[in-house]
Coordinates of C-alpha atoms and ligand atoms in Angstrom, one line a residue:
M6 CA -94.3 -126.2 -116.5
G7 CA -91.2 -127.6 -118.4
N8 CA -87.9 -128.6 -117.5
S9 CA -84.9 -126.4 -118.1
S10 CA -82.2 -128.2 -120.3
N11 CA -79.5 -127.3 -117.8
D12 CA -81.3 -129.0 -114.7
P13 CA -78.6 -131.8 -113.6
L14 CA -81.5 -133.8 -112.0
F15 CA -83.5 -133.9 -115.5
A16 CA -80.9 -136.2 -116.9
A17 CA -81.1 -139.0 -114.3
S18 CA -85.0 -138.6 -113.8
P19 CA -86.7 -137.2 -117.0
W20 CA -90.2 -137.0 -115.4
W21 CA -88.6 -134.3 -113.1
R22 CA -90.5 -131.0 -113.7
S23 CA -88.6 -127.9 -112.1
N24 CA -89.5 -124.3 -112.6
R25 CA -93.3 -124.8 -111.7
G26 CA -93.1 -121.6 -109.7
A27 CA -91.9 -120.5 -106.3
H28 CA -95.1 -119.9 -104.5
L29 CA -98.4 -121.9 -104.1
N30 CA -101.3 -119.7 -103.6
I31 CA -104.1 -121.5 -101.7
Q32 CA -107.5 -120.2 -101.3
G33 CA -108.8 -122.0 -98.2
G34 CA -112.3 -122.8 -96.6
R35 CA -113.2 -125.1 -99.4
P36 CA -114.4 -128.9 -98.1
L37 CA -112.2 -131.4 -100.0
V38 CA -114.1 -133.9 -101.4
G39 CA -113.0 -137.0 -103.9
T40 CA -110.3 -139.3 -104.4
Y41 CA -106.9 -138.8 -103.5
S42 CA -104.2 -141.7 -104.4
V43 CA -101.7 -142.4 -101.9
S44 CA -98.1 -142.3 -103.6
G45 CA -95.2 -144.7 -102.6
A46 CA -93.5 -143.9 -99.4
K47 CA -90.8 -141.3 -99.5
N48 CA -88.8 -143.1 -96.7
A49 CA -89.2 -146.5 -98.2
V50 CA -88.2 -145.8 -102.1
L51 CA -85.2 -144.2 -100.9
P52 CA -83.4 -147.1 -99.1
L53 CA -84.8 -149.5 -101.6
M54 CA -83.1 -147.7 -104.9
I55 CA -80.0 -147.9 -102.7
S56 CA -80.4 -151.3 -102.3
A57 CA -79.8 -151.9 -106.1
L58 CA -76.0 -151.3 -105.3
L59 CA -75.7 -154.4 -103.7
T60 CA -76.0 -156.5 -106.6
P61 CA -75.1 -156.5 -110.4
N62 CA -78.3 -157.6 -111.2
L63 CA -81.5 -155.7 -112.3
V64 CA -83.7 -154.1 -109.5
T65 CA -87.0 -153.0 -110.6
L66 CA -89.4 -150.7 -108.4
H67 CA -93.1 -150.0 -109.1
N68 CA -95.1 -147.1 -107.4
V69 CA -91.9 -144.8 -107.1
P70 CA -93.1 -141.3 -106.0
A71 CA -92.4 -138.6 -108.5
I72 CA -90.6 -136.3 -105.6
L73 CA -87.5 -134.3 -105.5
D74 CA -85.6 -136.7 -103.3
V75 CA -86.0 -139.6 -105.8
A76 CA -84.5 -137.1 -108.2
V77 CA -81.7 -136.2 -106.4
L78 CA -81.0 -139.9 -105.5
S79 CA -80.9 -141.0 -109.3
T80 CA -78.6 -138.2 -110.0
L81 CA -76.4 -139.6 -106.9
L82 CA -76.9 -143.2 -108.0
E83 CA -75.8 -142.7 -111.7
R84 CA -72.7 -140.8 -110.9
L85 CA -71.8 -144.0 -108.7
G86 CA -72.1 -146.0 -111.9
V87 CA -75.6 -147.0 -111.8
N88 CA -77.5 -147.4 -115.1
I89 CA -81.4 -146.2 -114.5
S90 CA -84.5 -146.7 -116.9
W91 CA -87.7 -145.2 -116.4
S92 CA -91.3 -145.9 -117.4
D93 CA -94.5 -144.8 -116.7
G94 CA -97.7 -147.0 -116.5
P95 CA -101.1 -147.2 -115.0
N96 CA -99.3 -148.5 -111.6
G97 CA -97.0 -145.2 -111.7
L98 CA -93.6 -144.4 -112.3
S99 CA -91.3 -147.7 -112.4
L100 CA -87.5 -147.6 -112.5
T101 CA -85.0 -150.4 -113.1
M102 CA -81.6 -150.2 -111.8
C103 CA -78.7 -152.0 -113.1
A104 CA -75.4 -151.5 -110.7
D105 CA -72.9 -154.2 -112.7
R106 CA -70.3 -151.7 -111.9
V107 CA -69.9 -149.5 -108.9
H108 CA -67.4 -146.8 -108.6
P109 CA -66.7 -145.6 -105.2
M110 CA -65.7 -142.2 -105.8
Q111 CA -66.3 -139.1 -103.7
L112 CA -69.7 -137.8 -104.3
D113 CA -70.9 -134.3 -105.2
R114 CA -71.6 -132.4 -102.1
T115 CA -74.4 -130.4 -103.1
L116 CA -76.3 -133.3 -103.9
V117 CA -75.3 -135.5 -100.7
T118 CA -76.4 -132.5 -98.5
R119 CA -79.8 -132.2 -100.1
M120 CA -81.0 -135.3 -98.0
R121 CA -80.6 -137.2 -95.1
A122 CA -80.8 -140.6 -97.0
S123 CA -77.4 -140.1 -98.8
I124 CA -76.1 -141.4 -95.7
L125 CA -77.0 -144.9 -96.5
L126 CA -75.1 -145.2 -99.5
L127 CA -71.9 -145.5 -96.9
G128 CA -72.7 -149.2 -95.6
V129 CA -73.7 -150.7 -99.0
V130 CA -70.6 -148.9 -101.2
L131 CA -68.5 -149.8 -98.6
A132 CA -69.3 -153.4 -98.3
R133 CA -69.7 -153.7 -102.1
C134 CA -66.3 -151.8 -103.1
G135 CA -64.2 -152.1 -99.7
E136 CA -63.9 -148.4 -99.7
A137 CA -66.7 -145.3 -99.5
T138 CA -66.3 -141.6 -99.5
L139 CA -68.9 -139.4 -98.8
P140 CA -69.7 -135.7 -97.9
M141 CA -71.5 -135.6 -94.6
P142 CA -75.1 -135.8 -95.3
G143 CA -77.8 -132.9 -95.0
G144 CA -81.4 -133.2 -94.8
D145 CA -84.1 -131.1 -93.1
D146 CA -82.8 -128.8 -90.5
I147 CA -85.0 -130.7 -87.5
G148 CA -82.1 -131.5 -85.1
L149 CA -78.6 -132.6 -84.4
R150 CA -79.2 -135.7 -86.5
G151 CA -75.7 -137.7 -85.7
I152 CA -74.2 -140.6 -87.5
D153 CA -72.7 -142.2 -84.4
F154 CA -74.8 -145.1 -84.6
H155 CA -74.2 -145.5 -88.4
V156 CA -70.4 -145.2 -87.8
A157 CA -70.2 -147.3 -84.8
G158 CA -72.1 -150.3 -86.4
L159 CA -69.8 -150.2 -89.3
R160 CA -67.0 -150.3 -87.2
A161 CA -68.0 -153.2 -85.3
M162 CA -68.2 -155.2 -88.7
G163 CA -64.7 -154.1 -89.1
A164 CA -64.4 -151.1 -91.3
T165 CA -62.1 -148.1 -90.4
V166 CA -63.9 -145.1 -90.6
D167 CA -62.7 -141.5 -90.7
L168 CA -64.6 -138.3 -90.4
A169 CA -62.4 -135.3 -90.9
G170 CA -63.0 -132.0 -93.1
G171 CA -66.7 -132.7 -93.5
V172 CA -66.1 -136.1 -95.3
I173 CA -66.6 -139.8 -94.1
H174 CA -63.8 -142.2 -95.5
A175 CA -64.6 -145.9 -94.9
T176 CA -62.5 -148.6 -95.8
A177 CA -62.6 -152.3 -95.3
P178 CA -60.0 -153.6 -97.7
N179 CA -61.0 -157.6 -96.6
G180 CA -64.7 -156.9 -96.7
L181 CA -67.1 -156.5 -93.6
R182 CA -67.9 -159.0 -91.2
G183 CA -70.8 -160.1 -89.3
A184 CA -71.2 -158.7 -85.9
D185 CA -73.5 -158.5 -82.8
I186 CA -74.9 -154.9 -82.7
R187 CA -77.1 -153.1 -80.1
L188 CA -78.4 -149.5 -81.4
P189 CA -78.7 -147.1 -78.6
F190 CA -81.6 -146.0 -80.2
P191 CA -83.9 -147.4 -82.7
S192 CA -82.6 -145.2 -85.5
V193 CA -84.3 -145.8 -88.7
G194 CA -81.5 -145.0 -90.9
A195 CA -79.0 -146.6 -88.8
T196 CA -81.1 -149.8 -89.0
Q197 CA -81.0 -149.8 -92.7
N198 CA -77.6 -148.8 -93.4
L199 CA -76.4 -151.5 -91.0
L200 CA -78.9 -154.0 -92.7
L201 CA -77.6 -153.0 -96.3
A202 CA -74.0 -153.6 -95.0
A203 CA -74.9 -156.9 -93.2
V204 CA -76.3 -158.5 -96.7
L205 CA -72.7 -158.4 -98.1
A206 CA -70.8 -159.1 -95.1
K207 CA -69.3 -162.5 -94.1
G208 CA -70.8 -164.1 -91.1
T209 CA -73.9 -163.4 -89.3
T210 CA -75.0 -159.8 -88.3
V211 CA -77.4 -159.4 -85.2
I212 CA -79.1 -155.7 -85.1
R213 CA -80.6 -155.2 -82.0
N214 CA -83.1 -152.5 -80.9
A215 CA -83.6 -152.1 -84.6
A216 CA -86.3 -149.6 -85.9
R217 CA -89.4 -151.6 -86.8
E218 CA -91.1 -148.8 -89.1
P219 CA -92.8 -150.4 -91.8
E220 CA -90.3 -148.7 -94.5
N221 CA -87.4 -150.9 -93.0
T222 CA -89.8 -154.1 -93.3
D223 CA -90.3 -153.2 -96.9
L224 CA -86.8 -152.6 -97.2
A225 CA -86.0 -156.3 -95.5
H226 CA -88.6 -157.8 -98.0
C227 CA -87.1 -156.5 -101.1
L228 CA -83.7 -157.9 -99.8
I229 CA -85.1 -161.0 -98.9
M230 CA -86.5 -161.3 -102.4
M231 CA -82.9 -160.6 -103.9
G232 CA -81.8 -163.6 -102.0
A233 CA -80.7 -162.1 -98.7
K234 CA -81.1 -164.2 -95.7
I235 CA -82.7 -161.9 -93.0
T236 CA -85.1 -162.9 -90.3
G237 CA -87.2 -161.0 -87.9
A238 CA -88.1 -158.1 -90.3
G239 CA -90.7 -156.2 -88.7
S240 CA -89.3 -156.8 -85.1
D241 CA -86.6 -155.2 -83.1
V242 CA -84.2 -157.8 -83.8
L243 CA -82.7 -158.3 -87.3
T244 CA -80.4 -161.5 -88.1
I245 CA -78.6 -161.2 -91.4
Q246 CA -76.8 -164.3 -92.8
G247 CA -74.6 -162.4 -95.0
D248 CA -72.7 -162.9 -98.1
N249 CA -75.6 -165.1 -100.1
P250 CA -75.3 -165.1 -103.8
L251 CA -78.1 -162.2 -104.6
T252 CA -80.4 -162.0 -107.8
G253 CA -82.4 -159.1 -108.8
A254 CA -85.6 -158.5 -107.5
V255 CA -89.0 -156.6 -108.5
H256 CA -90.8 -154.7 -106.0
T257 CA -93.7 -152.5 -105.6
V258 CA -92.8 -149.4 -103.0
M259 CA -95.3 -149.5 -100.1
P260 CA -97.7 -146.6 -99.7
D261 CA -96.9 -143.6 -97.7
R262 CA -98.2 -143.4 -94.4
I263 CA -97.4 -140.0 -93.6
E264 CA -99.1 -138.8 -96.7
L265 CA -102.2 -141.0 -95.8
G266 CA -102.2 -139.2 -92.4
T267 CA -101.6 -135.8 -93.5
I268 CA -104.5 -135.8 -96.0
A269 CA -106.5 -137.7 -93.5
C270 CA -106.2 -134.5 -91.3
A271 CA -106.9 -132.2 -94.1
A272 CA -110.3 -133.9 -95.1
A273 CA -111.2 -133.3 -91.4
A274 CA -110.0 -129.9 -91.0
T275 CA -111.6 -129.0 -94.2
D276 CA -114.7 -130.8 -92.9
G277 CA -114.8 -132.8 -96.4
E278 CA -114.7 -136.3 -97.5
I279 CA -111.6 -138.2 -99.0
F280 CA -111.3 -141.7 -100.4
L281 CA -107.5 -142.4 -99.8
R282 CA -106.7 -144.8 -102.5
H283 CA -104.0 -147.4 -101.8
G284 CA -104.0 -146.1 -98.2
R285 CA -103.3 -148.7 -95.5
M286 CA -104.5 -148.0 -92.0
D287 CA -102.7 -150.8 -90.4
L288 CA -99.3 -148.9 -91.3
L289 CA -100.3 -145.7 -88.9
G290 CA -99.6 -147.5 -85.8
T291 CA -100.8 -145.8 -82.7
A292 CA -101.3 -142.6 -84.9
A293 CA -104.6 -144.2 -86.1
P294 CA -106.2 -144.2 -82.8
V295 CA -104.8 -140.6 -81.6
L296 CA -106.5 -139.0 -84.9
I297 CA -109.8 -141.0 -84.3
S298 CA -110.0 -139.8 -81.0
A299 CA -109.2 -136.1 -82.4
G300 CA -112.2 -136.4 -84.4
V301 CA -110.9 -138.0 -87.8
V302 CA -113.0 -140.5 -89.0
L303 CA -110.7 -143.2 -90.6
Q304 CA -112.8 -145.9 -92.2
E305 CA -111.2 -149.0 -93.9
A306 CA -112.8 -149.5 -97.4
A307 CA -111.7 -151.7 -100.6
G308 CA -108.4 -150.5 -101.8
G309 CA -107.9 -147.5 -99.3
V310 CA -109.1 -145.6 -96.3
I311 CA -112.2 -143.2 -96.0
A312 CA -111.4 -140.2 -93.9
R313 CA -113.7 -137.3 -92.6
R314 CA -114.3 -135.1 -89.8
S315 CA -116.4 -136.9 -86.7
S316 CA -119.9 -135.5 -86.0
S317 CA -118.3 -134.5 -82.9
G318 CA -116.0 -132.1 -84.5
I319 CA -112.1 -132.0 -83.8
V320 CA -111.1 -132.0 -80.4
G321 CA -108.0 -131.2 -78.8
T322 CA -106.0 -134.3 -78.1
D323 CA -102.4 -135.0 -76.4
V324 CA -99.8 -136.5 -78.5
V325 CA -96.3 -137.7 -77.8
T326 CA -94.1 -138.8 -80.8
S327 CA -91.9 -142.1 -80.7
P328 CA -90.6 -144.7 -82.7
Y329 CA -92.9 -146.9 -84.7
P330 CA -95.6 -148.2 -83.9
G331 CA -95.6 -145.0 -81.8
F332 CA -96.9 -141.5 -83.1
A333 CA -94.7 -140.7 -86.1
T334 CA -92.6 -137.3 -85.8
D335 CA -93.3 -136.9 -89.4
L336 CA -97.0 -136.6 -88.5
Q337 CA -96.5 -134.0 -85.9
S338 CA -96.7 -130.9 -87.7
P339 CA -99.9 -131.8 -89.6
A340 CA -101.6 -132.9 -86.5
M341 CA -100.8 -129.4 -85.0
A342 CA -102.1 -127.9 -88.1
L343 CA -105.3 -129.8 -87.3
F344 CA -105.4 -129.2 -83.5
A345 CA -105.1 -125.4 -84.4
I346 CA -109.0 -125.1 -84.9
A347 CA -109.8 -128.0 -82.3
S348 CA -112.1 -127.2 -79.6
G349 CA -110.4 -127.7 -76.5
A350 CA -106.5 -127.6 -75.9
S351 CA -103.6 -130.0 -77.1
T352 CA -100.3 -130.9 -76.2
I353 CA -97.5 -132.4 -78.2
T354 CA -94.5 -133.9 -77.0
E355 CA -91.5 -134.2 -79.6
T356 CA -89.3 -137.1 -78.5
I357 CA -87.3 -137.7 -81.7
F358 CA -85.8 -134.6 -83.0
E359 CA -84.6 -131.7 -80.9
Q360 CA -85.9 -128.7 -83.2
R361 CA -89.0 -130.0 -84.9
F362 CA -91.1 -127.0 -84.0
R363 CA -90.1 -124.4 -86.5
H364 CA -93.5 -124.3 -87.9
V365 CA -95.3 -123.1 -85.1
D366 CA -94.0 -119.5 -85.8
E367 CA -95.7 -120.1 -89.3
L368 CA -99.1 -121.5 -87.9
R369 CA -99.0 -118.3 -85.3
K370 CA -98.9 -116.2 -88.4
M371 CA -102.2 -117.6 -89.5
G372 CA -103.7 -117.0 -86.1
A373 CA -102.9 -120.4 -84.3
S374 CA -102.6 -120.2 -81.0
I375 CA -99.6 -122.2 -79.5
T376 CA -96.7 -122.1 -77.1
V377 CA -93.8 -124.1 -77.2
Q378 CA -91.4 -124.9 -74.3
G379 CA -88.5 -127.1 -74.8
R380 CA -89.7 -130.3 -76.5
M381 CA -93.5 -129.6 -75.6
A382 CA -96.0 -127.5 -77.6
W383 CA -99.4 -126.3 -76.1
V384 CA -102.3 -125.6 -78.6
R385 CA -105.3 -124.1 -78.1
G386 CA -107.9 -124.4 -80.7
V387 CA -109.1 -121.3 -82.3
H388 CA -112.4 -120.8 -84.0
R389 CA -110.5 -120.1 -87.6
L390 CA -107.1 -119.6 -88.9
I391 CA -106.4 -116.8 -91.4
G392 CA -104.7 -117.1 -94.7
A393 CA -101.1 -115.6 -94.5
Q394 CA -97.6 -115.4 -96.3
V395 CA -95.8 -118.6 -94.8
T396 CA -92.5 -120.4 -95.5
A397 CA -92.0 -124.0 -95.4
T398 CA -88.9 -124.9 -93.4
D399 CA -88.9 -128.7 -93.7
V400 CA -90.7 -131.2 -95.7
R401 CA -93.3 -132.2 -92.9
A402 CA -93.5 -128.2 -91.8
A403 CA -94.6 -127.6 -95.9
A404 CA -97.5 -130.2 -95.4
A405 CA -98.7 -128.7 -92.5
L406 CA -99.0 -125.5 -93.8
V407 CA -100.7 -126.4 -96.9
L408 CA -103.1 -128.3 -94.4
A409 CA -103.9 -125.2 -92.3
A410 CA -104.2 -123.1 -95.6
L411 CA -106.9 -125.5 -97.0
A412 CA -108.7 -124.9 -93.6
A413 CA -108.1 -121.3 -93.3
D414 CA -110.0 -118.2 -94.5
G415 CA -108.9 -116.4 -97.1
E416 CA -105.7 -116.9 -99.1
T417 CA -102.2 -118.3 -98.3
V418 CA -98.9 -117.9 -100.2
L419 CA -96.6 -120.7 -99.2
E420 CA -92.9 -120.3 -99.9
G421 CA -90.3 -122.8 -99.7
L422 CA -91.9 -125.3 -102.1
D423 CA -88.7 -127.3 -102.7
H424 CA -89.7 -128.7 -99.4
L425 CA -93.1 -130.1 -100.5
D426 CA -91.5 -131.6 -103.5
R427 CA -88.7 -133.4 -101.9
G428 CA -91.5 -135.6 -100.3
Y429 CA -95.2 -135.1 -101.7
D430 CA -96.0 -136.5 -105.3
R431 CA -97.7 -134.1 -107.1
M432 CA -99.6 -132.8 -103.7
A433 CA -101.1 -129.7 -105.5
E434 CA -102.5 -131.5 -108.4
K435 CA -103.9 -134.3 -106.2
L436 CA -105.7 -131.8 -104.1
L437 CA -106.8 -129.9 -106.9
A438 CA -109.2 -132.8 -108.2
C439 CA -110.4 -133.0 -104.7
G440 CA -111.9 -129.5 -104.7
A441 CA -109.0 -127.5 -103.6
E442 CA -108.0 -124.2 -104.9
M443 CA -104.4 -123.5 -105.7
T444 CA -102.0 -122.6 -108.2
R445 CA -98.2 -122.5 -108.3
S446 CA -96.8 -119.1 -109.3
D447 CA -93.9 -117.0 -109.1
R448 CA -95.8 -114.2 -107.5
Ligands
EPU203 N1 -79.5 -140.4 -84.1 C1 -78.3 -140.1 -83.7 N2 -77.2 -140.7 -84.1 C2 -77.3 -141.7 -85.1 C3 -78.6 -141.6 -85.8 C4 -79.7 -141.2 -85.2 O1 -77.9 -139.5 -82.5 O2 -76.4 -142.3 -85.5 C5 -80.7 -139.7 -83.3 C6 -81.2 -138.6 -84.3 O3 -80.7 -137.3 -84.1 C7 -82.7 -138.6 -83.7 C8 -82.9 -140.0 -83.6 O4 -81.9 -140.3 -83.3 O5 -83.0 -137.7 -82.9 C9 -83.6 -140.5 -84.7 O6 -83.3 -140.8 -85.9 P1 -83.3 -141.7 -87.0 O7 -81.9 -142.2 -87.4 O8 -84.4 -142.6 -86.8 O9 -83.8 -140.9 -88.2 P2 -83.4 -140.8 -89.9 O10 -82.8 -142.2 -90.0 O11 -82.4 -139.4 -89.8 C10 -85.7 -141.3 -90.9 C11 -86.7 -140.5 -91.7 C12 -87.1 -139.2 -91.4 C13 -88.1 -139.6 -89.8 C14 -87.3 -140.5 -88.9 C15 -87.8 -141.0 -87.6 C16 -85.9 -140.9 -94.0 C17 -85.0 -140.4 -95.1 N3 -85.9 -140.1 -92.9 O12 -84.7 -140.2 -90.5 O13 -88.2 -138.5 -92.0 O14 -88.7 -138.5 -89.2 O15 -86.4 -141.5 -89.4 O16 -88.9 -141.6 -88.3 O17 -86.2 -142.0 -93.8 C18 -89.2 -136.9 -93.2 O18 -89.7 -137.6 -93.9 O19 -89.7 -135.7 -93.1 C19 -88.0 -137.2 -92.3 C20 -87.5 -136.4 -91.5

């Protein structure tokens, strides 16, 4: 373990640990028993960090997950002029950001293309500086992932946006103005981008068909604490009275509902019992009853959720992913790993992203019986999975493969650990504490 002195991420995030081995070797078949602390949510902390660009005052976030995406975003924010300081305390990692000066310079393409959330810099930098230049964002290769809703919304607010040569250039020399915007689909990112921009726009913005994901509600609450006038948080219509003076804020990042659901599935898959500290069942939406009907016992307890396998075992279940409160697409691959060892058959219909079944081939290498046609996968439960050499292709695929490996007989060697590190805070360490057997290595 240790940081290489030339790791560009280390300067912005001194807690970041690179060089921890290219592979995860997992010995499966051990029941997971113990306490697993659910970290702050990846998809909440990223927009929350970006919200610091709205104000010259200090924004402090607690319960920040120690993940690669946070390290990448910290580096991007520093390059925009944000001063960042870190502390590590009993409530986990905290960061304080000061954006008293923001330089709307063109950002490093290699950093921007490492994650999708970098698109959220567009609205806020544009609103703050009157212009923004951003390479096209990257992120997981799970579908087309257009930015047309983001661009159309900013144009409705008076921006001029040009897309040429893989670069987005947006200008609004006289500032943005409020607008009435209806999103064609409740896009999580477009809702966040327009919400952030609307806070600095002159006049009232209404975002209709807004995404209701809890991460968006968490962002709205932090913005309200900063002095933004927002009504409708948690609903599909957000009304933002822009251009109010903003203070700073101190905010605790909400717990990660995807990590909660994933580790609950791991407890059931290995026939163990895990107390998911800080886990909140209400954040799972309809994924909670679906997982329960599949044989994952979820029991609310003081300060968290207890998860184990039901006495009737894991049973095949049908899942359709949809926007919140529907079954989260980010839980689709972990659920598939669980259904791979269910009694009976399951179907999974992925309605959010076009290409989110890339983990199927890897699960098949472990003995899973899965057929895919278009956006639907049929999973026929098998008695057991068998360890194999597999590669993670996106964040949630990585988690699904860890889950499958924990339940499988024998050893699994998982490659593509950057994907796991992008979204899960010390997952291997936390699983080790629950009795898992795994090591990171270069072989
Ligand atoms: N879409 C467009 N045009 C747009 C925006 C979205 O066509 O301008 C489409 C997308 O291609 C997709 C659908 O709308 O088919 C939904 O995309 P959305 O904008 O809601 O997703 P996102 O903001 O890119 C976030 C999360 C994803 C999560 C989705 C859905 C972050 C950083 N990412 O992505 O998380 O799956 O919402 O809940 O918050 C992950 O964590 O592994 C992950 C991929």
